[in-house]
Amino acid sequence: WIFSKKLKLPRNSCLILKNFNESEDGENSCGFVGLVGKPNVGKSTLLNYLLGQKLSITSRKPQTTRRNLLGVDTRGSKQAIYVDTPGLHKTSGKALNKYMVKDATSAVKDVDILCFLTDCRSVIEDEEWILSLMSRPRVKRLAIISKIDLLRDKQLLLPKIKNLRETKLFSDIFPVSALRKNGLSELRSKIFELLPVGTHLFPDDQITDKSERFLASEIVREKIMRQLGDEIPHCSAVIIEGFSREKKVIRIRAQIVVERDGQKRVVIGKSGDRLKKIGTEARKDLENLLNHQVMLHLWVKVKRGWTNNSLEMGQLGYD
Ligand code: GDP
Ligand code: MG
């Protein structure tokens, strides 16, 4: 598991943590908070900024996030468990696309608070089908208008706010910019206020449900998506074949799976330049995340048509 660097407590400190955790009236609160919306509206970026730690990968391309990821934020007696989703979009026939939308839809059903993210420049008509999924009883709903740093004239937000109000779905509407850190503390306070009473489901220093191996594979995938423009649209997966923690260094061996020989050539680049750059960028992020020196070895393999083959997808971890 990945633990935050902030709290470094001895292993037998559970009791201390528990006492530290109780609020004055002794009541803890804890709940799941779903981040939903179309791909590319800034869900993963928002999660990273709310947590103050890069956990979920982001890129300019839609559908960067492929499966739900939990990000846990515990402050005193309150624990918010954010569910970052792959984003809701109308599915094309491919098995991988269907898998992603299924994961995102399940998050809408199972959470205590739903945060609907919408890009400040988008029109509500395109998102009505997502809003229709959200009218579930007993769930608290917030609307988040993202990327407001991109609007020079903030007056332009007014029609969007009006449209969102008219849906009568949301108790509050928050215009935010994750990149400029605008509106985030107000949003976080509201989320914490709405959490239901309940015991914490994760230890207070744990920040995700995912293993270090999973996060390592995601970081490599992010670098591929960011560096390869549209040349590798959706066809890569990363398998961690080796992950060994030694005294001074963590050794990671990762296989990049693509669909075609041409894509393999693109990922490797001229005299291996591209692969080297992907490796360097990924290693820097991994060292930050794992707080340890990292040796990363990457290689590329072709598996034809894996994004449309459920069996192959299972073998690559999308089961
Ligand atoms: P997701 O698909 O909804 O998870 O979106 P991402 O978090 O991957 O973000 C998609 C793109 O929007 C990335 O290129 C981000 O850098 C960009 N982005 C996210 N938040 C902001 C923001 O507050 N302002 C601006 N200008 N760009 C943002
Ligand atoms: Mg995402």
Tab-separated table of C-alpha atoms and ligand atoms in Angstrom:
chain	number	residue	atom	x	y	z
A	1	TRP	CA	0.000	0.000	0.000
A	2	ILE	CA	1.020	3.576	-0.481
A	3	PHE	CA	1.148	5.604	2.681
A	4	SER	CA	1.511	9.337	2.836
A	5	LYS	CA	4.900	10.719	3.704
A	6	LYS	CA	3.348	13.159	6.150
A	7	LEU	CA	2.705	10.714	8.983
A	8	LYS	CA	5.642	8.551	9.951
A	9	LEU	CA	4.456	6.537	12.936
A	10	PRO	CA	5.807	3.298	14.387
A	11	ARG	CA	4.000	0.124	13.414
A	12	ASN	CA	2.356	-0.372	16.812
A	13	SER	CA	0.820	3.081	16.841
A	14	CYS	CA	-2.778	2.114	15.985
A	15	LEU	CA	-4.021	3.004	19.427
A	16	ILE	CA	-2.409	6.421	19.301
A	17	LEU	CA	-3.894	7.007	15.875
A	18	LYS	CA	-7.347	6.083	17.074
A	19	ASN	CA	-7.259	8.511	20.008
A	20	PHE	CA	-5.796	11.242	17.846
A	21	ASN	CA	-8.619	10.629	15.485
A	22	GLU	CA	-11.600	11.100	17.718
A	23	SER	CA	-13.254	14.484	17.499
A	24	GLU	CA	-14.281	16.354	20.619
A	25	ASP	CA	-17.713	14.767	20.692
A	26	GLY	CA	-16.123	11.395	19.886
A	27	GLU	CA	-17.916	11.022	16.556
A	28	ASN	CA	-16.063	10.046	13.394
A	29	SER	CA	-17.353	10.570	9.897
A	30	CYS	CA	-16.429	8.741	6.725
A	31	GLY	CA	-17.880	8.440	3.243
A	32	PHE	CA	-17.292	7.762	-0.435
A	33	VAL	CA	-17.155	10.755	-2.766
A	34	GLY	CA	-17.551	10.008	-6.493
A	35	LEU	CA	-15.880	12.292	-9.034
A	36	VAL	CA	-17.926	11.890	-12.198
A	37	GLY	CA	-18.238	13.659	-15.508
A	38	LYS	CA	-17.155	13.416	-19.112
A	39	PRO	CA	-13.589	12.355	-19.886
A	40	ASN	CA	-11.021	15.168	-19.739
A	41	VAL	CA	-12.974	17.555	-17.493
A	42	GLY	CA	-10.192	17.415	-14.864
A	43	LYS	CA	-11.354	14.738	-12.384
A	44	SER	CA	-7.943	13.170	-11.780
A	45	THR	CA	-6.194	16.541	-11.577
A	46	LEU	CA	-8.741	17.703	-8.989
A	47	LEU	CA	-8.224	14.549	-6.932
A	48	ASN	CA	-4.446	15.035	-6.903
A	49	TYR	CA	-4.814	18.635	-5.742
A	50	LEU	CA	-7.392	17.777	-3.083
A	51	LEU	CA	-5.040	15.112	-1.725
A	52	GLY	CA	-1.935	17.273	-2.109
A	53	GLN	CA	-0.194	14.308	-3.733
A	54	LYS	CA	-0.029	13.026	-7.269
A	55	LEU	CA	-1.861	9.743	-7.260
A	56	SER	CA	-4.000	9.591	-10.368
A	57	ILE	CA	-2.509	10.012	-13.816
A	58	THR	CA	-3.672	12.859	-16.076
A	59	SER	CA	-3.170	13.935	-19.669
A	60	ARG	CA	-4.731	16.071	-22.386
A	61	LYS	CA	-6.219	12.935	-23.922
A	62	PRO	CA	-9.698	11.767	-23.003
A	63	GLN	CA	-9.931	8.437	-21.172
A	64	THR	CA	-6.519	8.534	-19.543
A	65	THR	CA	-7.972	6.972	-16.376
A	66	ARG	CA	-9.087	3.411	-17.125
A	67	ARG	CA	-10.455	2.174	-13.820
A	68	ASN	CA	-11.730	3.527	-10.553
A	69	LEU	CA	-9.070	4.548	-8.100
A	70	LEU	CA	-9.577	5.485	-4.459
A	71	GLY	CA	-7.832	8.471	-2.933
A	72	VAL	CA	-8.196	8.716	0.844
A	73	ASP	CA	-8.009	12.056	2.665
A	74	THR	CA	-8.175	11.829	6.458
A	75	ARG	CA	-8.193	14.987	8.538
A	76	GLY	CA	-8.795	14.533	12.243
A	77	SER	CA	-12.110	12.770	12.765
A	78	LYS	CA	-13.132	12.964	9.101
A	79	GLN	CA	-12.230	10.631	6.255
A	80	ALA	CA	-13.200	11.330	2.636
A	81	ILE	CA	-12.675	8.445	0.231
A	82	TYR	CA	-12.629	9.877	-3.290
A	83	VAL	CA	-13.460	7.615	-6.213
A	84	ASP	CA	-11.734	8.815	-9.387
A	85	THR	CA	-13.526	7.322	-12.371
A	86	PRO	CA	-12.601	6.749	-16.022
A	87	GLY	CA	-15.260	9.256	-17.073
A	88	LEU	CA	-18.641	8.698	-18.608
A	89	HIS	CA	-18.872	8.696	-22.382
A	90	LYS	CA	-21.094	7.030	-24.922
A	91	THR	CA	-19.431	3.684	-25.559
A	92	SER	CA	-17.933	2.522	-28.782
A	93	GLY	CA	-17.896	-1.208	-29.469
A	94	LYS	CA	-14.466	-1.942	-28.009
A	95	ALA	CA	-14.282	-4.114	-24.905
A	96	LEU	CA	-11.881	-1.713	-23.177
A	97	ASN	CA	-14.294	1.210	-23.649
A	98	LYS	CA	-17.212	-0.766	-22.245
A	99	TYR	CA	-15.085	-1.819	-19.288
A	100	MET	CA	-14.223	1.805	-18.492
A	101	VAL	CA	-17.786	3.093	-18.621
A	102	LYS	CA	-19.029	0.192	-16.474
A	103	ASP	CA	-16.493	1.090	-13.797
A	104	ALA	CA	-17.504	4.759	-13.894
A	105	THR	CA	-21.233	3.966	-13.720
A	106	SER	CA	-20.747	1.697	-10.696
A	107	ALA	CA	-19.193	4.642	-8.838
A	108	VAL	CA	-22.370	6.676	-9.380
A	109	LYS	CA	-24.399	3.992	-7.620
A	110	ASP	CA	-22.273	3.339	-4.560
A	111	VAL	CA	-21.180	6.691	-3.151
A	112	ASP	CA	-22.471	9.004	-0.385
A	113	ILE	CA	-21.592	12.240	-2.179
A	114	LEU	CA	-21.584	12.719	-5.939
A	115	CYS	CA	-19.405	15.464	-7.393
A	116	PHE	CA	-20.380	16.207	-10.978
A	117	LEU	CA	-17.516	17.898	-12.832
A	118	THR	CA	-18.208	20.002	-15.866
A	119	ASP	CA	-15.710	22.007	-17.921
A	120	CYS	CA	-16.451	25.751	-17.695
A	121	ARG	CA	-16.525	25.920	-21.507
A	122	SER	CA	-18.890	22.996	-22.149
A	123	VAL	CA	-22.623	23.224	-22.802
A	124	ILE	CA	-25.041	21.471	-20.489
A	125	GLU	CA	-27.026	19.864	-23.340
A	126	ASP	CA	-24.060	17.543	-23.985
A	127	GLU	CA	-24.111	16.348	-20.408
A	128	GLU	CA	-27.819	15.854	-19.765
A	129	TRP	CA	-27.493	12.080	-20.082
A	130	ILE	CA	-24.915	12.091	-17.266
A	131	LEU	CA	-27.167	14.236	-15.086
A	132	SER	CA	-29.948	11.721	-15.624
A	133	LEU	CA	-27.761	9.031	-14.006
A	134	MET	CA	-27.309	11.171	-10.933
A	135	SER	CA	-30.838	11.609	-9.654
A	136	ARG	CA	-30.537	8.849	-7.082
A	137	PRO	CA	-32.305	9.210	-3.701
A	138	ARG	CA	-30.317	9.765	-0.472
A	139	VAL	CA	-27.155	10.899	-2.212
A	140	LYS	CA	-25.705	14.375	-1.731
A	141	ARG	CA	-24.800	16.133	-4.931
A	142	LEU	CA	-22.343	18.940	-5.672
A	143	ALA	CA	-21.601	20.512	-9.045
A	144	ILE	CA	-18.033	21.540	-9.811
A	145	ILE	CA	-17.284	23.857	-12.719
A	146	SER	CA	-13.679	23.085	-13.621
A	147	LYS	CA	-10.770	24.922	-15.276
A	148	ILE	CA	-12.095	28.426	-14.582
A	149	ASP	CA	-8.563	29.778	-15.098
A	150	LEU	CA	-9.301	29.371	-18.819
A	151	LEU	CA	-12.060	32.001	-18.688
A	152	ARG	CA	-10.797	35.582	-18.850
A	153	ASP	CA	-14.221	36.991	-18.054
A	154	LYS	CA	-15.732	35.221	-15.050
A	155	GLN	CA	-19.164	36.676	-15.965
A	156	LEU	CA	-19.264	33.930	-18.573
A	157	LEU	CA	-19.812	31.468	-15.736
A	158	LEU	CA	-23.217	32.903	-14.908
A	159	PRO	CA	-25.298	31.120	-17.590
A	160	LYS	CA	-23.634	27.824	-16.667
A	161	ILE	CA	-24.400	28.324	-12.967
A	162	LYS	CA	-27.995	29.201	-13.861
A	163	ASN	CA	-28.379	26.034	-15.940
A	164	LEU	CA	-26.967	23.871	-13.192
A	165	ARG	CA	-29.289	25.494	-10.610
A	166	GLU	CA	-32.283	24.820	-12.833
A	167	THR	CA	-31.597	21.081	-12.773
A	168	LYS	CA	-32.393	21.238	-9.011
A	169	LEU	CA	-29.930	18.392	-8.518
A	170	PHE	CA	-27.192	20.174	-6.605
A	171	SER	CA	-27.062	21.633	-3.103
A	172	ASP	CA	-24.028	23.733	-4.042
A	173	ILE	CA	-22.091	24.773	-7.126
A	174	PHE	CA	-18.315	25.334	-6.934
A	175	PRO	CA	-16.348	27.040	-9.706
A	176	VAL	CA	-12.735	25.829	-9.294
A	177	SER	CA	-9.352	25.799	-10.936
A	178	ALA	CA	-7.265	22.857	-9.756
A	179	LEU	CA	-4.182	24.196	-11.493
A	180	ARG	CA	-4.419	27.612	-9.814
A	181	LYS	CA	-5.780	26.116	-6.563
A	182	ASN	CA	-8.840	28.350	-6.701
A	183	GLY	CA	-11.936	27.273	-4.825
A	184	LEU	CA	-10.424	24.023	-3.547
A	185	SER	CA	-10.494	24.680	0.193
A	186	GLU	CA	-14.153	25.778	0.055
A	187	LEU	CA	-14.983	22.628	-1.889
A	188	ARG	CA	-13.068	20.397	0.513
A	189	SER	CA	-14.769	21.990	3.557
A	190	LYS	CA	-18.195	21.347	2.031
A	191	ILE	CA	-17.368	17.722	1.247
A	192	PHE	CA	-16.096	17.140	4.787
A	193	GLU	CA	-19.225	18.769	6.202
A	194	LEU	CA	-21.469	16.413	4.194
A	195	LEU	CA	-19.698	13.147	5.159
A	196	PRO	CA	-21.984	10.734	7.012
A	197	VAL	CA	-21.206	9.653	10.567
A	198	GLY	CA	-19.256	6.391	10.575
A	199	THR	CA	-15.965	4.747	11.456
A	200	HIS	CA	-12.979	5.187	9.194
A	201	LEU	CA	-12.566	2.458	6.617
A	202	PHE	CA	-8.846	3.054	5.994
A	203	PRO	CA	-5.942	3.601	8.390
A	204	ASP	CA	-5.379	7.337	8.696
A	205	ASP	CA	-2.026	7.385	6.884
A	206	GLN	CA	-3.142	5.275	3.919
A	207	ILE	CA	-3.887	7.349	0.825
A	208	THR	CA	-5.078	4.817	-1.740
A	209	ASP	CA	-6.462	1.317	-2.210
A	210	LYS	CA	-4.010	0.615	-5.008
A	211	SER	CA	-0.660	-1.146	-4.674
A	212	GLU	CA	2.689	0.453	-5.447
A	213	ARG	CA	2.909	-1.854	-8.464
A	214	PHE	CA	-0.368	-0.574	-9.878
A	215	LEU	CA	0.628	3.059	-9.405
A	216	ALA	CA	4.006	2.368	-11.020
A	217	SER	CA	2.329	0.913	-14.114
A	218	GLU	CA	-0.019	3.909	-14.297
A	219	ILE	CA	2.857	6.387	-14.122
A	220	VAL	CA	4.601	4.694	-17.058
A	221	ARG	CA	1.318	4.730	-18.994
A	222	GLU	CA	0.877	8.444	-18.275
A	223	LYS	CA	4.298	9.222	-19.752
A	224	ILE	CA	3.466	7.223	-22.888
A	225	MET	CA	0.161	9.083	-23.311
A	226	ARG	CA	1.739	12.465	-22.691
A	227	GLN	CA	4.743	12.000	-24.946
A	228	LEU	CA	3.259	10.224	-27.906
A	229	GLY	CA	0.629	12.701	-29.073
A	230	ASP	CA	-1.969	10.892	-31.137
A	231	GLU	CA	0.393	8.248	-32.440
A	232	ILE	CA	-0.636	5.749	-29.751
A	233	PRO	CA	-4.301	6.605	-29.265
A	234	HIS	CA	-5.455	4.004	-26.833
A	235	CYS	CA	-3.519	0.904	-27.372
A	236	SER	CA	-0.954	0.591	-24.656
A	237	ALA	CA	-0.975	-1.268	-21.363
A	238	VAL	CA	1.846	-1.595	-18.872
A	239	ILE	CA	2.641	-4.758	-16.914
A	240	ILE	CA	4.989	-4.629	-13.954
A	241	GLU	CA	7.030	-7.816	-14.201
A	242	GLY	CA	9.390	-7.161	-11.332
A	243	PHE	CA	9.290	-4.888	-8.300
A	244	SER	CA	11.993	-5.444	-5.707
A	245	ARG	CA	12.779	-3.194	-2.794
A	246	GLU	CA	16.431	-3.221	-1.875
A	247	LYS	CA	18.191	-1.168	0.752
A	248	LYS	CA	19.218	1.718	-1.483
A	249	VAL	CA	17.058	1.262	-4.547
A	250	ILE	CA	13.726	-0.070	-5.807
A	251	ARG	CA	14.173	-2.057	-9.033
A	252	ILE	CA	11.163	-2.030	-11.351
A	253	ARG	CA	10.883	-3.959	-14.606
A	254	ALA	CA	7.926	-3.015	-16.813
A	255	GLN	CA	6.600	-4.336	-20.099
A	256	ILE	CA	4.756	-1.909	-22.398
A	257	VAL	CA	2.129	-3.742	-24.474
A	258	VAL	CA	0.985	-2.248	-27.792
A	259	GLU	CA	-1.286	-3.491	-30.556
A	260	ARG	CA	0.895	-3.208	-33.667
A	261	ASP	CA	4.542	-3.372	-34.807
A	262	GLY	CA	4.310	0.234	-36.020
A	263	GLN	CA	3.299	1.344	-32.544
A	264	LYS	CA	6.241	-0.520	-31.055
A	265	ARG	CA	8.583	1.416	-33.322
A	266	VAL	CA	6.960	4.706	-32.275
A	267	VAL	CA	7.271	3.940	-28.555
A	268	ILE	CA	10.933	2.974	-28.914
A	269	GLY	CA	11.745	5.957	-31.154
A	270	LYS	CA	14.881	6.686	-33.151
A	271	SER	CA	17.768	4.799	-31.525
A	272	GLY	CA	15.614	4.235	-28.450
A	273	ASP	CA	15.334	7.947	-27.643
A	274	ARG	CA	11.615	7.963	-26.980
A	275	LEU	CA	11.653	4.981	-24.666
A	276	LYS	CA	14.566	6.507	-22.786
A	277	LYS	CA	12.631	9.747	-22.289
A	278	ILE	CA	9.512	7.892	-21.124
A	279	GLY	CA	11.726	6.003	-18.662
A	280	THR	CA	13.434	9.112	-17.296
A	281	GLU	CA	10.166	10.983	-16.754
A	282	ALA	CA	8.513	7.960	-15.137
A	283	ARG	CA	11.482	7.346	-12.854
A	284	LYS	CA	11.354	10.922	-11.525
A	285	ASP	CA	7.657	10.601	-10.632
A	286	LEU	CA	8.189	7.163	-9.107
A	287	GLU	CA	11.014	8.419	-6.905
A	288	ASN	CA	8.712	11.193	-5.675
A	289	LEU	CA	5.866	8.813	-4.990
A	290	LEU	CA	7.903	6.039	-3.372
A	291	ASN	CA	10.339	8.367	-1.608
A	292	HIS	CA	13.184	6.101	-2.713
A	293	GLN	CA	15.764	5.847	-5.483
A	294	VAL	CA	14.332	3.885	-8.434
A	295	MET	CA	15.964	1.867	-11.248
A	296	LEU	CA	13.410	1.430	-14.024
A	297	HIS	CA	13.801	-1.020	-16.891
A	298	LEU	CA	11.277	-0.763	-19.762
A	299	TRP	CA	10.696	-2.965	-22.802
A	300	VAL	CA	7.986	-3.105	-25.483
A	301	LYS	CA	5.906	-6.073	-26.673
A	302	VAL	CA	3.239	-6.390	-29.402
A	303	LYS	CA	-0.080	-8.132	-28.548
A	304	ARG	CA	-2.419	-7.787	-31.485
A	305	GLY	CA	-5.961	-6.542	-30.821
A	306	TRP	CA	-5.802	-6.745	-27.011
A	307	THR	CA	-8.197	-3.800	-26.474
A	308	ASN	CA	-10.975	-5.772	-28.107
A	309	ASN	CA	-10.344	-9.118	-26.486
A	310	SER	CA	-11.766	-9.725	-23.021
A	311	LEU	CA	-9.421	-12.642	-22.318
A	312	GLU	CA	-6.311	-10.652	-23.171
A	313	MET	CA	-7.687	-7.726	-21.195
A	314	GLY	CA	-8.034	-9.961	-18.137
A	315	GLN	CA	-4.426	-11.052	-18.525
A	316	LEU	CA	-3.401	-7.395	-18.630
A	317	GLY	CA	-5.257	-6.669	-15.405
A	318	TYR	CA	-8.528	-5.237	-16.742
A	319	ASP	CA	-10.726	-7.979	-15.380
B	1	GDP	P1	-10.044	13.544	-16.424
B	1	GDP	O1	-10.078	12.751	-17.684
B	1	GDP	O2	-11.390	14.120	-16.117
B	1	GDP	O3	-9.444	12.799	-15.272
B	1	GDP	O4	-9.089	14.811	-16.723
B	1	GDP	P2	-7.563	15.053	-16.327
B	1	GDP	O5	-7.441	15.319	-14.864
B	1	GDP	O6	-6.721	13.947	-16.916
B	1	GDP	O7	-7.288	16.441	-17.048
B	1	GDP	C1	-7.464	16.594	-18.448
B	1	GDP	C2	-6.654	17.775	-18.916
B	1	GDP	O8	-7.193	18.994	-18.334
B	1	GDP	C3	-5.172	17.725	-18.503
B	1	GDP	O9	-4.391	18.175	-19.592
B	1	GDP	C4	-5.093	18.665	-17.319
B	1	GDP	O10	-3.832	19.281	-17.170
B	1	GDP	C5	-6.162	19.721	-17.689
B	1	GDP	N1	-6.704	20.369	-16.485
B	1	GDP	C6	-7.205	19.786	-15.375
B	1	GDP	N2	-7.577	20.699	-14.456
B	1	GDP	C7	-7.311	21.908	-14.988
B	1	GDP	C8	-7.473	23.266	-14.529
B	1	GDP	O11	-7.924	23.571	-13.419
B	1	GDP	N3	-7.108	24.251	-15.422
B	1	GDP	C9	-6.593	23.975	-16.653
B	1	GDP	N4	-6.248	25.009	-17.439
B	1	GDP	N5	-6.411	22.720	-17.110
B	1	GDP	C10	-6.767	21.702	-16.295
B	2	MG	MG	-8.814	10.827	-15.148
